[in-house]
Amino acid sequence: MTDESITRRTALFAAGAVGLGAATAAAAASPPPVDTGTIAADKLTFPPNVASTEVQPAPPPNPAPQDERVGFAVIGLGKLATENILPAFAQSKHAKPVALVSGSPDKMALIARQYGIAANSCYAYADMARLRDNPAVQAVYVVTPNALHRRDVLAAAAAGKHVLCEKPMATSSREARDMVAACARANVKLMIAYRMQYQPHAREAIRLARGGALGDVVLMDMVNNQNQGDPGQWRQKRALAGGGSLPDVGLYCLNTSRAILGEEPVAVTASSWTPAGDPRFAEVEDNVAFTLHFPSGAMSNCLTSYSTHELRRLKLLGSTGWLEIENAFAYDGQRLRIAKLVDGRNEVTERTMPAKNQFAVELDHFAGCVKTGTPPRTPGEEGVQDHVVMEAIYAAAKTGRRVDLPRVAKRDAFRGPEPEAEG
Ligand code: NAD
């Protein structure tokens, strides 16, 4: 910095100080504090450092102290558990990993070291009953292949532990009902990990749709696709997966369509197409197109596929506006845009939302339910209903006919209370 610029800055500062109030001038003149931040009720906050014209950054997460968090055992150490769920505990405020269950001792020993889990809190599948004797474990997170969810949920319930279970809940509505009954008998909570009902953009879409921001929501349009990899994976085996694209990725379209208005479909129509000769689809379906008919007259058109390039889109078409979420069903990258008439012109605006790790939000919701005794937003009954509707979709695709479903009058009939707004 030159002498000239120092002089100029000093002059500007002096000129400014004259025009300011005495207190402001004193604050401007005094050196900044060595450390900032205020602690109240065990929460740390900072004064704003950007003008009120700017989006204010989120405050520090203020996670619960480690000894007040709900301890989880993670059952099944595959891709989702190790790539997404275990890392998400670091962003969770109320949950912590305290035990592991796996069929691979080497993998489990490595992950236990990575996450600070005691060797005596690592179990083989056959030893899950011993979870009962581990008081650090209050809940389990079942992340095994679909057909094993029933076995693992029943084992956890028998050990007296609350259960968070990955989607799809099971491979049939019958299995899903068994799981609900077992958890009710054991007096433990059961939540299905439907992350779209916790993801901030999807929650905002639900809020806007239900609040009338789009007028009457008449049509929904949802696509969730991903091109399957090499043949031989459990997702391509009917006995382990229960089906193909529908229960794996199409389920997001189904579950989110049901959650948007809180209505249950009264009928479904569907068609399914699977190319001959592709070894990936020897046992499970490739493409499914299905339409859900809701009692208000709203319809949701859904497409799911195991052989086309990834597309995860959601669109709600209302009488006075539309809304879309790009990357709606992805782990991140969501963009929410709303279109409506403003001053006689069509205007499309983007609503930005603070980035949140969906898996951490979901873990915290369930941990909160365990701590406070409240039912989860997406309990086992929510998973049973998806299996009932998927069975109707398969029947409609097979016969080419519309399949009627029992009319459910109540909104959010299978859901618990809305999750609290994330602080
Ligand atoms: P994965 O194949 O990567 O992991 C499955 C784990 O289960 C592996 O550790 C495997 O060793 C173990 N396992 C135990 N018994 C097995 C058996 N008999 N056959 C095969 N594996 C066995 O699968 P993933 O992608 O982690 O999926 C696990 C669950 O999570 C599935 O229910 C899936 O639908 C669900 N999932 C959910 C999301 C989501 O976004 N919520 C994303 C991916 C997967």
mmCIF file of N, CA and C and ligand atoms in Angstrom, residues 75-82 84-85 102-104 107 125 141-149 151-152 166-168 193-195 234-235 240 247-248 252 329 331 358-359 362, ligand 1:
data_model
loop_
_atom_site.group_PDB
_atom_site.id
_atom_site.type_symbol
_atom_site.label_atom_id
_atom_site.label_comp_id
_atom_site.label_asym_id
_atom_site.label_seq_id
_atom_site.Cartn_x
_atom_site.Cartn_y
_atom_site.Cartn_z
ATOM 1 N N ILE A 75 -27.244 -51.629 10.286
ATOM 2 C CA ILE A 75 -27.312 -53.043 9.892
ATOM 3 C C ILE A 75 -27.145 -53.158 8.384
ATOM 4 N N GLY A 76 -26.028 -53.741 7.949
ATOM 5 C CA GLY A 76 -25.729 -53.858 6.516
ATOM 6 C C GLY A 76 -24.783 -52.750 6.113
ATOM 7 N N LEU A 77 -23.552 -53.117 5.717
ATOM 8 C CA LEU A 77 -22.535 -52.102 5.410
ATOM 9 C C LEU A 77 -22.240 -52.099 3.915
ATOM 10 N N GLY A 78 -23.269 -51.823 3.116
ATOM 11 C CA GLY A 78 -23.101 -51.738 1.668
ATOM 12 C C GLY A 78 -22.891 -50.301 1.233
ATOM 13 N N LYS A 79 -23.266 -50.011 -0.018
ATOM 14 C CA LYS A 79 -22.983 -48.694 -0.585
ATOM 15 C C LYS A 79 -23.738 -47.580 0.135
ATOM 16 N N LEU A 80 -25.045 -47.735 0.303
ATOM 17 C CA LEU A 80 -25.789 -46.628 0.925
ATOM 18 C C LEU A 80 -25.295 -46.375 2.349
ATOM 19 N N ALA A 81 -25.080 -47.451 3.106
ATOM 20 C CA ALA A 81 -24.666 -47.285 4.505
ATOM 21 C C ALA A 81 -23.312 -46.587 4.597
ATOM 22 N N THR A 82 -22.364 -46.970 3.718
ATOM 23 C CA THR A 82 -20.999 -46.438 3.872
ATOM 24 C C THR A 82 -20.777 -45.141 3.088
ATOM 25 N N ASN A 84 -23.303 -42.868 2.292
ATOM 26 C CA ASN A 84 -24.230 -41.788 2.644
ATOM 27 C C ASN A 84 -24.617 -41.747 4.119
ATOM 28 N N ILE A 85 -25.007 -42.907 4.670
ATOM 29 C CA ILE A 85 -25.595 -42.855 6.013
ATOM 30 C C ILE A 85 -24.534 -42.620 7.084
ATOM 31 N N SER A 102 -22.846 -56.756 10.364
ATOM 32 C CA SER A 102 -22.400 -57.072 9.007
ATOM 33 C C SER A 102 -22.056 -58.554 8.910
ATOM 34 N N GLY A 103 -22.033 -59.045 7.662
ATOM 35 C CA GLY A 103 -21.592 -60.417 7.432
ATOM 36 C C GLY A 103 -20.109 -60.484 7.126
ATOM 37 N N SER A 104 -19.449 -59.316 7.103
ATOM 38 C CA SER A 104 -18.036 -59.273 6.726
ATOM 39 C C SER A 104 -17.211 -58.699 7.880
ATOM 40 N N LYS A 107 -14.529 -55.934 6.834
ATOM 41 C CA LYS A 107 -15.123 -54.635 6.477
ATOM 42 C C LYS A 107 -15.629 -53.935 7.739
ATOM 43 N N TYR A 125 -24.859 -60.947 11.577
ATOM 44 C CA TYR A 125 -26.334 -60.960 11.451
ATOM 45 C C TYR A 125 -26.946 -61.968 12.424
ATOM 46 N N TYR A 141 -30.697 -48.958 12.185
ATOM 47 C CA TYR A 141 -31.008 -48.487 10.836
ATOM 48 C C TYR A 141 -30.761 -49.677 9.909
ATOM 49 N N VAL A 142 -31.831 -50.210 9.323
ATOM 50 C CA VAL A 142 -31.746 -51.400 8.474
ATOM 51 C C VAL A 142 -31.436 -50.963 7.033
ATOM 52 N N VAL A 143 -30.264 -51.393 6.525
ATOM 53 C CA VAL A 143 -29.813 -50.951 5.197
ATOM 54 C C VAL A 143 -29.383 -52.161 4.361
ATOM 55 N N THR A 144 -30.085 -53.260 4.524
ATOM 56 C CA THR A 144 -29.778 -54.497 3.792
ATOM 57 C C THR A 144 -30.655 -54.570 2.536
ATOM 58 N N PRO A 145 -30.436 -55.559 1.657
ATOM 59 C CA PRO A 145 -31.322 -55.704 0.493
ATOM 60 C C PRO A 145 -32.787 -55.885 0.921
ATOM 61 N N ASN A 146 -33.695 -55.475 0.037
ATOM 62 C CA ASN A 146 -35.117 -55.346 0.374
ATOM 63 C C ASN A 146 -35.718 -56.585 1.041
ATOM 64 N N ALA A 147 -35.391 -57.761 0.513
ATOM 65 C CA ALA A 147 -36.027 -58.985 1.027
ATOM 66 C C ALA A 147 -35.557 -59.330 2.427
ATOM 67 N N LEU A 148 -34.488 -58.681 2.890
ATOM 68 C CA LEU A 148 -33.979 -58.974 4.230
ATOM 69 C C LEU A 148 -34.510 -57.992 5.274
ATOM 70 N N HIS A 149 -35.241 -56.967 4.817
ATOM 71 C CA HIS A 149 -35.716 -55.946 5.763
ATOM 72 C C HIS A 149 -36.625 -56.562 6.825
ATOM 73 N N ARG A 151 -36.669 -59.649 8.033
ATOM 74 C CA ARG A 151 -35.857 -60.390 9.002
ATOM 75 C C ARG A 151 -35.181 -59.437 9.992
ATOM 76 N N ASP A 152 -34.577 -58.361 9.457
ATOM 77 C CA ASP A 152 -33.775 -57.470 10.296
ATOM 78 C C ASP A 152 -34.648 -56.604 11.202
ATOM 79 N N GLU A 166 -34.831 -48.867 5.603
ATOM 80 C CA GLU A 166 -34.731 -48.314 4.251
ATOM 81 C C GLU A 166 -35.957 -48.699 3.413
ATOM 82 N N LYS A 167 -36.155 -47.936 2.345
ATOM 83 C CA LYS A 167 -37.203 -48.226 1.380
ATOM 84 C C LYS A 167 -36.668 -49.178 0.328
ATOM 85 N N PRO A 168 -37.421 -49.934 -0.420
ATOM 86 C CA PRO A 168 -38.817 -50.206 -0.110
ATOM 87 C C PRO A 168 -38.865 -50.993 1.188
ATOM 88 N N ALA A 193 -37.540 -44.967 5.681
ATOM 89 C CA ALA A 193 -36.641 -43.862 5.313
ATOM 90 C C ALA A 193 -37.048 -43.252 3.955
ATOM 91 N N TYR A 194 -38.183 -42.580 3.956
ATOM 92 C CA TYR A 194 -38.648 -41.893 2.744
ATOM 93 C C TYR A 194 -38.076 -40.488 2.753
ATOM 94 N N ARG A 195 -36.858 -40.364 2.189
ATOM 95 C CA ARG A 195 -36.158 -39.099 2.392
ATOM 96 C C ARG A 195 -36.852 -37.910 1.736
ATOM 97 N N TRP A 234 -27.981 -57.836 -6.645
ATOM 98 C CA TRP A 234 -29.208 -58.300 -5.963
ATOM 99 C C TRP A 234 -30.442 -57.549 -6.460
ATOM 100 N N ARG A 235 -30.276 -56.301 -6.912
ATOM 101 C CA ARG A 235 -31.432 -55.537 -7.403
ATOM 102 C C ARG A 235 -32.076 -56.192 -8.632
ATOM 103 N N LEU A 240 -34.555 -61.192 -3.952
ATOM 104 C CA LEU A 240 -33.937 -60.231 -3.029
ATOM 105 C C LEU A 240 -34.496 -58.815 -3.164
ATOM 106 N N PRO A 247 -40.181 -50.798 -7.381
ATOM 107 C CA PRO A 247 -39.948 -50.649 -5.934
ATOM 108 C C PRO A 247 -38.645 -49.944 -5.592
ATOM 109 N N ASP A 248 -37.711 -49.872 -6.536
ATOM 110 C CA ASP A 248 -36.417 -49.257 -6.234
ATOM 111 C C ASP A 248 -36.471 -47.744 -6.454
ATOM 112 N N TYR A 252 -40.093 -43.597 -5.399
ATOM 113 C CA TYR A 252 -39.976 -42.172 -5.033
ATOM 114 C C TYR A 252 -41.111 -41.371 -5.661
ATOM 115 N N PHE A 329 -35.294 -36.197 -6.959
ATOM 116 C CA PHE A 329 -35.139 -37.416 -6.152
ATOM 117 C C PHE A 329 -33.664 -37.766 -5.910
ATOM 118 N N TYR A 331 -29.646 -37.114 -4.395
ATOM 119 C CA TYR A 331 -29.118 -36.823 -3.055
ATOM 120 C C TYR A 331 -28.837 -35.331 -2.871
ATOM 121 N N GLN A 358 -29.903 -34.665 3.398
ATOM 122 C CA GLN A 358 -31.207 -35.297 3.638
ATOM 123 C C GLN A 358 -31.122 -36.446 4.619
ATOM 124 N N PHE A 359 -30.001 -37.183 4.557
ATOM 125 C CA PHE A 359 -29.878 -38.348 5.434
ATOM 126 C C PHE A 359 -29.744 -37.896 6.893
ATOM 127 N N GLU A 362 -33.162 -36.796 8.135
ATOM 128 C CA GLU A 362 -33.990 -37.974 8.383
ATOM 129 C C GLU A 362 -33.584 -38.663 9.702
HETATM 130 P P1 NAD B 1 -25.685 -52.742 -1.320
HETATM 131 O O1 NAD B 1 -25.730 -53.985 -2.129
HETATM 132 O O2 NAD B 1 -24.608 -51.766 -1.603
HETATM 133 O O3 NAD B 1 -25.596 -53.119 0.231
HETATM 134 C C1 NAD B 1 -26.323 -54.158 0.812
HETATM 135 C C2 NAD B 1 -25.565 -54.701 2.008
HETATM 136 O O4 NAD B 1 -26.270 -55.840 2.501
HETATM 137 C C3 NAD B 1 -24.155 -55.174 1.655
HETATM 138 O O5 NAD B 1 -23.272 -54.821 2.684
HETATM 139 C C4 NAD B 1 -24.281 -56.675 1.610
HETATM 140 O O6 NAD B 1 -23.080 -57.304 1.968
HETATM 141 C C5 NAD B 1 -25.356 -56.915 2.668
HETATM 142 N N1 NAD B 1 -26.043 -58.182 2.514
HETATM 143 C C6 NAD B 1 -26.410 -58.961 3.541
HETATM 144 N N2 NAD B 1 -26.981 -60.081 3.109
HETATM 145 C C7 NAD B 1 -26.985 -60.018 1.769
HETATM 146 C C8 NAD B 1 -27.453 -60.906 0.758
HETATM 147 N N3 NAD B 1 -28.060 -62.055 1.051
HETATM 148 N N4 NAD B 1 -27.300 -60.533 -0.520
HETATM 149 C C9 NAD B 1 -26.737 -59.355 -0.837
HETATM 150 N N5 NAD B 1 -26.265 -58.482 0.081
HETATM 151 C C10 NAD B 1 -26.383 -58.823 1.378
HETATM 152 O O7 NAD B 1 -27.116 -52.068 -1.434
HETATM 153 P P2 NAD B 1 -27.506 -50.585 -1.089
HETATM 154 O O8 NAD B 1 -27.539 -49.786 -2.342
HETATM 155 O O9 NAD B 1 -26.700 -50.088 0.036
HETATM 156 O O10 NAD B 1 -29.046 -50.784 -0.653
HETATM 157 C C11 NAD B 1 -29.397 -51.233 0.622
HETATM 158 C C12 NAD B 1 -30.836 -50.785 0.938
HETATM 159 O O11 NAD B 1 -30.899 -49.378 0.919
HETATM 160 C C13 NAD B 1 -31.878 -51.263 -0.078
HETATM 161 O O12 NAD B 1 -33.085 -51.544 0.581
HETATM 162 C C14 NAD B 1 -32.071 -50.066 -0.983
HETATM 163 O O13 NAD B 1 -33.353 -49.994 -1.599
HETATM 164 C C15 NAD B 1 -31.893 -48.929 -0.019
HETATM 165 N N6 NAD B 1 -31.384 -47.714 -0.678
HETATM 166 C C16 NAD B 1 -31.966 -46.539 -0.370
HETATM 167 C C17 NAD B 1 -31.489 -45.359 -0.921
HETATM 168 C C18 NAD B 1 -32.067 -44.040 -0.508
HETATM 169 O O14 NAD B 1 -31.768 -43.034 -1.139
HETATM 170 N N7 NAD B 1 -32.859 -43.986 0.550
HETATM 171 C C19 NAD B 1 -30.439 -45.399 -1.842
HETATM 172 C C20 NAD B 1 -29.849 -46.639 -2.136
HETATM 173 C C21 NAD B 1 -30.317 -47.796 -1.537
#
